[in-house]
């Protein structure tokens, strides 16, 4: 089969890596891809927001199935566009993508379906928002309603800060929406829970914990993700049952009732408090960097999973995972998540073993004259799998040391809650 993957991050490299191992793959195309996907797929440089051009590539390359990695083309309706033209594609349509694309949509859906989530209010107006902030007290979480590339959420420790953030969003700090969602701060530990969904059923697709803050000990500004490990340490059978019954199933049922059954990967960002799950956010795609660890743990042929899902045949498939623990550490460019250095050559990548337990998934990289350069804030994902998490982390750190990239930094403490001193 011929597959196309849309995107250029570590997630898309990990997806391409796993697809490339399938016996059923004939052609693999990545649009636009990065220096890592270049090694295992045909990279085609194109604007992924231009659906007409994407469709032309898909036709020209005889693509059987398309996998959409990032949220932006999904919320812009790429699935609707391609399905109208009879292309098989895995992902939610534009309406269902509001689960991530609009926090107000997601919160209202929770409210009408009794899905546990933090108390909240949605505001277009500063005075009403101020009232809510006063009544709620602090800490309070201020969120931009629309997509904001992980930068739209601020946990505010004072009312003044909350008002300032709210005002900025209402005044148009983010292009996607001028609406604000204010939310009660939830204490607890975060867990990422993934499912893959077709019209007839859904399957567990792994658990992970990521580290969003830039600094060790989980301090400093939020990032797209500094590292992740799988499985998440808190996930017991009892907790999983609650996640399915209280969060996932009511959501899928609600989307069906709204006339837009969910299809694709669904990523629930949860806060676990006293063994009870609360929904913080939905993402309508795989996580990045969570996907990198899940692809290393996946045993079942990934192409077969995608094939089944796009035929609404998931209920006949068993998805198996290997027992190893897996970790990825993100190597970032100096300055990230603020303005960061670019176009810096990365040496030594060939010194790192590449096998089923060691992979380097590229994110913001490009290849020029057989050399590899950085171009993004998150540059490489050093991913290892081992009997336990400590070994997986130690091995990732050994690999990072070999790369020895002076233009970057990384967190040495990924998985600290799960790795006891
Ligand atoms: P979101 O984009 O909604 O996932 O928010 C980004 C991050 O902010 C989450 O991963 C949490 O770490 C934090 N966060 C968001 N909402 C809350 C909340 N209500 N209580 C505590 N932390 C939150
Ligand atoms: N790692 C967080 C995300 O993919 O949104």
XYZ file of C-alpha atoms and ligand atoms in Angstrom:
449
model
C 0.000 0.000 0.000
C 1.018 3.612 -0.531
C 0.775 5.879 2.500
C 1.159 9.622 2.939
C 1.887 11.265 6.268
C 1.228 14.982 6.665
C 3.439 16.970 9.020
C 7.080 17.631 9.826
C 7.613 16.945 13.530
C 8.960 14.167 15.711
C 5.476 12.664 15.748
C 5.420 12.344 11.972
C 8.939 10.883 11.862
C 7.885 8.276 14.451
C 4.760 7.459 12.420
C 6.827 7.099 9.232
C 9.366 4.940 11.075
C 6.677 2.534 12.229
C 4.960 2.422 8.832
C 8.302 1.782 7.148
C 8.636 -1.446 9.167
C 5.391 -2.848 7.753
C 5.656 -5.640 5.192
C 2.626 -4.185 3.452
C 4.124 -0.790 2.680
C 5.094 -0.109 -0.944
C 5.462 3.678 -0.973
C 5.766 6.165 1.869
C 5.463 9.893 1.306
C 5.850 12.610 3.945
C 4.520 16.124 3.309
C 6.661 18.136 3.973
C 8.727 15.952 6.381
C 12.134 16.667 7.907
C 15.707 15.353 7.674
C 14.662 12.192 9.563
C 11.705 11.276 7.352
C 13.953 11.993 4.336
C 15.864 8.788 5.233
C 12.806 6.499 5.139
C 10.178 8.256 3.035
C 9.921 10.548 0.041
C 9.667 14.084 1.395
C 7.525 16.405 -0.692
C 7.750 20.052 0.207
C 4.294 21.650 0.187
C 2.188 23.988 2.289
C -0.006 21.636 4.320
C -2.661 24.348 4.520
C -3.162 24.183 0.741
C -5.555 21.234 0.442
C -5.805 21.409 -3.341
C -2.071 20.972 -3.718
C -2.033 18.174 -1.141
C -4.804 16.405 -3.065
C -2.808 16.696 -6.298
C 0.206 15.048 -4.650
C -1.995 12.257 -3.303
C -3.402 11.551 -6.759
C -0.012 11.792 -8.466
C 1.611 9.412 -6.010
C -1.308 6.941 -6.001
C -1.723 7.193 -2.259
C -4.111 4.683 -0.645
C -4.326 6.208 2.845
C -3.433 9.593 4.338
C -2.515 10.142 7.995
C -2.733 13.728 9.235
C -0.304 14.432 12.085
C -0.885 18.029 13.300
C -4.055 19.736 14.501
C -4.128 22.797 12.239
C -5.059 21.098 8.943
C -7.580 18.947 10.848
C -9.355 21.930 12.402
C -9.237 23.608 8.974
C -11.145 20.667 7.469
C -8.579 18.637 5.525
C -10.462 15.404 6.273
C -13.726 16.797 4.863
C -11.877 18.059 1.790
C -10.151 14.737 1.064
C -13.140 12.527 1.864
C -15.313 14.565 -0.519
C -12.790 13.547 -3.159
C -12.915 9.865 -2.117
C -9.495 9.775 -0.433
C -9.109 7.403 2.518
C -7.863 9.490 5.411
C -7.520 8.914 9.128
C -8.596 11.847 11.275
C -11.650 13.730 12.547
C -13.688 16.038 10.324
C -13.820 19.783 10.841
C -16.813 19.682 13.173
C -15.364 16.953 15.409
C -12.005 18.752 15.432
C -13.595 21.428 17.598
C -12.833 19.103 20.505
C -9.348 20.586 20.278
C -9.978 23.643 18.127
C -12.361 25.298 20.563
C -11.947 24.954 24.297
C -15.427 26.464 24.722
C -16.901 23.682 22.514
C -15.080 21.015 24.519
C -16.082 22.457 27.909
C -19.729 22.858 26.874
C -19.768 19.263 25.632
C -18.434 18.162 29.024
C -21.103 20.148 30.822
C -24.040 18.786 28.826
C -22.777 15.218 29.130
C -21.601 15.228 32.754
C -17.984 14.606 31.831
C -15.759 15.535 34.795
C -13.725 18.665 34.103
C -12.737 21.873 35.950
C -15.480 24.468 36.549
C -15.251 27.196 33.954
C -16.708 30.213 32.246
C -16.481 31.415 28.629
C -16.132 35.172 28.080
C -16.116 37.739 25.277
C -16.185 40.623 27.692
C -13.667 41.815 30.295
C -16.094 42.929 33.028
C -17.827 39.561 33.189
C -14.463 37.803 33.161
C -13.287 40.014 36.064
C -16.344 38.961 38.080
C -15.547 35.299 37.489
C -11.911 35.827 38.503
C -13.002 37.568 41.710
C -15.490 34.846 42.632
C -13.197 31.945 41.732
C -10.094 33.196 43.548
C -6.569 32.061 42.654
C -4.855 30.122 41.212
C -6.965 30.398 38.089
C -6.265 29.135 34.582
C -6.689 31.518 31.647
C -7.046 29.927 28.213
C -7.434 31.227 24.701
C -10.447 29.524 23.133
C -8.795 28.585 19.815
C -5.570 26.846 18.770
C -2.469 28.555 20.148
C 0.368 26.045 19.578
C 0.594 25.224 23.285
C 1.035 28.895 24.232
C -2.582 29.779 24.985
C -2.743 28.613 28.614
C -1.511 30.533 31.658
C -1.839 29.407 35.249
C -2.252 32.693 37.136
C -1.227 33.128 40.764
C -2.799 36.582 41.142
C -6.043 38.232 40.036
C -4.049 41.038 38.376
C -2.126 38.547 36.254
C -5.358 36.754 35.301
C -6.997 40.033 34.277
C -3.949 41.050 32.240
C -3.866 37.694 30.380
C -7.622 37.794 29.802
C -7.426 41.332 28.413
C -4.646 40.386 26.008
C -6.611 37.431 24.630
C -9.798 39.504 24.281
C -7.764 42.098 22.391
C -6.611 39.485 19.873
C -3.252 38.140 21.135
C -4.058 34.882 19.311
C -5.346 34.912 15.763
C -7.605 31.876 16.200
C -10.119 33.488 18.582
C -10.700 36.471 20.861
C -12.700 34.416 23.332
C -11.398 33.431 26.772
C -12.058 30.334 28.854
C -11.411 30.795 32.584
C -11.007 27.650 34.578
C -10.614 26.513 38.137
C -7.104 25.193 38.811
C -7.064 21.403 39.234
C -4.491 19.828 41.509
C -3.166 16.365 40.814
C -0.969 14.540 38.370
C -1.342 14.611 34.604
C -1.815 11.592 32.395
C -2.183 11.349 28.632
C -4.593 8.671 27.472
C -4.926 7.749 23.792
C -7.559 5.927 21.792
C -7.975 5.194 18.097
C -11.549 5.481 16.913
C -13.566 4.439 13.872
C -17.305 4.574 13.209
C -17.933 1.267 14.991
C -15.547 1.050 17.929
C -12.545 2.422 19.710
C -9.310 0.895 21.010
C -6.894 1.894 23.728
C -3.835 3.338 22.008
C -1.401 3.796 24.866
C -0.796 5.997 27.873
C 2.032 8.420 28.559
C 3.112 11.276 30.715
C 4.754 14.268 29.131
C 6.636 17.180 30.630
C 5.373 20.479 29.261
C 7.413 22.916 31.336
C 10.814 23.919 29.995
C 12.759 23.518 33.250
C 13.833 20.543 35.363
C 11.433 19.880 38.226
C 8.588 21.031 35.923
C 9.152 24.744 36.286
C 9.181 27.669 33.856
C 7.080 28.388 30.786
C 5.023 25.787 28.929
C 6.457 24.225 25.771
C 5.145 21.798 23.179
C 6.661 19.032 25.330
C 10.201 18.417 26.618
C 9.988 14.642 26.872
C 7.612 11.797 27.624
C 7.508 8.245 28.843
C 5.142 5.333 28.500
C 3.268 3.699 30.105
C 2.061 6.399 32.508
C 2.838 5.314 36.062
C -0.637 5.986 37.464
C -2.706 3.980 35.028
C -4.306 1.032 36.859
C -7.151 -1.114 35.500
C -9.527 0.602 37.903
C -8.514 4.093 36.783
C -8.668 3.076 33.135
C -12.222 1.853 33.553
C -13.175 5.258 34.995
C -11.466 7.078 32.122
C -13.384 5.009 29.583
C -16.775 5.163 31.275
C -16.715 8.754 32.536
C -14.768 10.499 29.768
C -14.070 8.648 26.508
C -17.376 6.830 25.967
C -19.673 9.769 26.827
C -17.596 11.955 24.468
C -17.808 9.513 21.560
C -21.536 9.076 22.171
C -22.058 12.841 22.297
C -20.209 13.331 18.993
C -22.379 10.626 17.397
C -25.509 12.336 18.708
C -24.318 15.608 17.220
C -24.191 13.853 13.830
C -20.384 13.805 13.637
C -19.067 10.482 14.875
C -15.448 10.889 15.908
C -12.800 9.137 13.793
C -9.035 9.111 14.192
C -6.716 9.404 17.166
C -8.129 11.025 20.256
C -5.815 12.164 23.009
C -7.305 12.935 26.397
C -5.140 15.173 28.599
C -6.279 14.248 32.095
C -5.661 15.413 35.625
C -5.836 12.585 38.150
C -6.895 13.590 41.630
C -7.524 10.996 44.331
C -7.726 8.316 41.656
C -10.464 10.224 39.780
C -9.916 11.472 36.212
C -10.772 15.037 35.115
C -10.534 16.132 31.506
C -8.140 19.060 30.998
C -8.132 19.036 27.224
C -8.754 16.963 24.160
C -6.317 16.754 21.287
C -7.607 15.381 18.014
C -4.330 13.738 17.022
C -1.403 11.889 18.518
C 0.697 13.767 21.056
C 4.132 15.056 20.253
C 6.430 13.757 21.858
C 4.069 11.060 23.233
C 3.677 9.469 19.799
C 7.420 8.837 19.666
C 7.320 6.560 22.723
C 4.070 4.865 21.706
C 5.425 3.962 18.275
C 8.440 2.296 19.958
C 6.105 0.277 22.203
C 3.670 -0.775 19.507
C 3.969 -4.422 18.462
C 1.093 -4.742 15.989
C 1.724 -3.702 12.384
C 0.815 0.005 12.368
C -0.248 -0.051 8.739
C -2.718 -2.806 9.530
C -4.182 -0.646 12.313
C -4.557 2.350 9.991
C -6.008 0.139 7.267
C -8.580 -1.315 9.700
C -9.490 2.067 11.172
C -10.156 3.615 7.759
C -12.372 0.617 6.897
C -14.251 0.922 10.213
C -12.971 -2.515 11.062
C -11.083 -1.825 14.288
C -13.329 -4.106 16.320
C -11.804 -7.119 14.549
C -8.253 -6.125 15.417
C -6.137 -6.877 18.463
C -3.570 -4.179 19.203
C -0.496 -5.436 21.056
C 2.279 -3.578 22.852
C 5.699 -4.723 23.934
C 6.361 -4.799 27.665
C 9.353 -2.488 27.661
C 9.219 0.999 29.160
C 9.999 3.771 26.787
C 11.266 7.334 27.094
C 11.967 10.197 24.761
C 14.015 13.275 25.646
C 13.624 16.330 23.453
C 16.759 18.161 22.385
C 15.770 21.818 21.936
C 17.509 24.759 20.311
C 18.926 27.325 22.765
C 16.336 29.987 23.491
C 13.259 27.748 23.122
C 10.350 28.275 23.947
C 11.250 31.915 23.248
C 13.162 32.986 20.157
C 15.720 30.274 19.425
C 18.864 29.705 17.357
C 18.416 28.324 13.848
C 20.417 26.806 11.001
C 22.980 25.171 13.279
C 24.644 22.031 12.011
C 24.172 18.862 14.041
C 27.083 16.427 13.978
C 27.553 12.920 15.309
C 24.074 11.519 14.588
C 25.615 8.563 12.786
C 27.406 7.594 16.021
C 24.100 6.560 17.614
C 22.879 3.013 17.254
C 19.581 2.760 15.454
C 17.598 -0.345 16.376
C 14.283 -1.363 17.902
C 15.361 0.068 21.287
C 17.168 3.215 20.122
C 15.774 5.779 17.729
C 16.359 9.426 17.073
C 13.217 11.010 15.749
C 13.828 14.314 14.032
C 11.590 17.326 14.573
C 12.882 20.752 13.460
C 15.681 19.601 11.143
C 16.545 19.813 7.457
C 19.140 18.252 5.241
C 21.441 20.211 2.927
C 24.495 18.866 1.075
C 24.390 15.677 3.169
C 24.566 17.681 6.387
C 21.839 18.071 8.977
C 20.805 21.481 10.340
C 18.303 22.683 12.927
C 15.372 24.890 12.097
C 12.811 24.392 14.873
C 12.630 24.945 18.630
C 12.275 21.233 19.275
C 14.988 19.603 17.188
C 15.467 15.904 17.991
C 13.720 13.260 20.094
C 16.197 10.853 21.650
C 14.027 7.794 22.199
C 14.959 4.576 24.017
C 13.166 1.539 25.233
C 14.417 -0.768 28.010
C 13.298 -3.102 30.820
C 12.673 -0.144 33.105
C 12.418 3.610 32.809
C 15.681 4.345 34.556
C 17.542 2.272 31.951
C 15.596 3.912 29.137
C 16.509 7.356 30.470
C 20.174 6.453 31.062
C 20.449 5.193 27.501
C 18.811 8.344 26.094
C 21.299 10.440 28.070
C 24.221 8.361 26.751
C 22.966 8.983 23.197
C 22.550 12.697 23.904
C 26.104 12.883 25.151
C 27.322 11.392 21.885
C 25.484 14.062 19.902
C 27.006 16.766 22.098
C 25.235 19.623 20.299
C 26.429 22.902 21.758
C 23.489 24.864 20.345
C 20.883 22.971 22.321
C 19.637 21.896 25.740
C 17.444 19.161 27.197
C 15.927 18.049 30.504
C 17.779 15.294 32.357
C 14.835 14.565 34.654
C 12.150 13.276 32.284
C 10.096 10.667 34.144
C 11.198 11.888 37.594
C 7.906 11.017 39.246
C 8.093 7.455 38.004
C 11.822 6.911 38.613
C 12.373 6.728 42.340
C 15.680 8.104 43.619
P -4.124 22.642 27.787
O -3.590 23.301 26.543
O -5.560 22.919 28.081
O -3.737 21.211 27.883
O -3.252 23.224 28.980
C -1.838 23.117 28.981
C -1.364 22.683 30.333
O -1.805 23.627 31.338
C -1.913 21.342 30.800
O -1.186 20.274 30.301
C -1.802 21.492 32.299
O -0.481 21.275 32.720
C -2.123 22.952 32.534
N -3.559 23.127 32.833
C -4.536 23.411 31.962
N -5.728 23.513 32.576
C -5.516 23.280 33.888
C -6.348 23.252 35.049
N -7.662 23.515 34.994
N -5.763 22.984 36.231
C -4.439 22.746 36.315
N -3.597 22.769 35.271
C -4.113 23.023 34.064
N 2.648 16.876 24.090
C 1.519 17.689 24.041
C 0.799 17.726 22.776
O 1.084 17.014 21.845
O -0.140 18.520 22.685
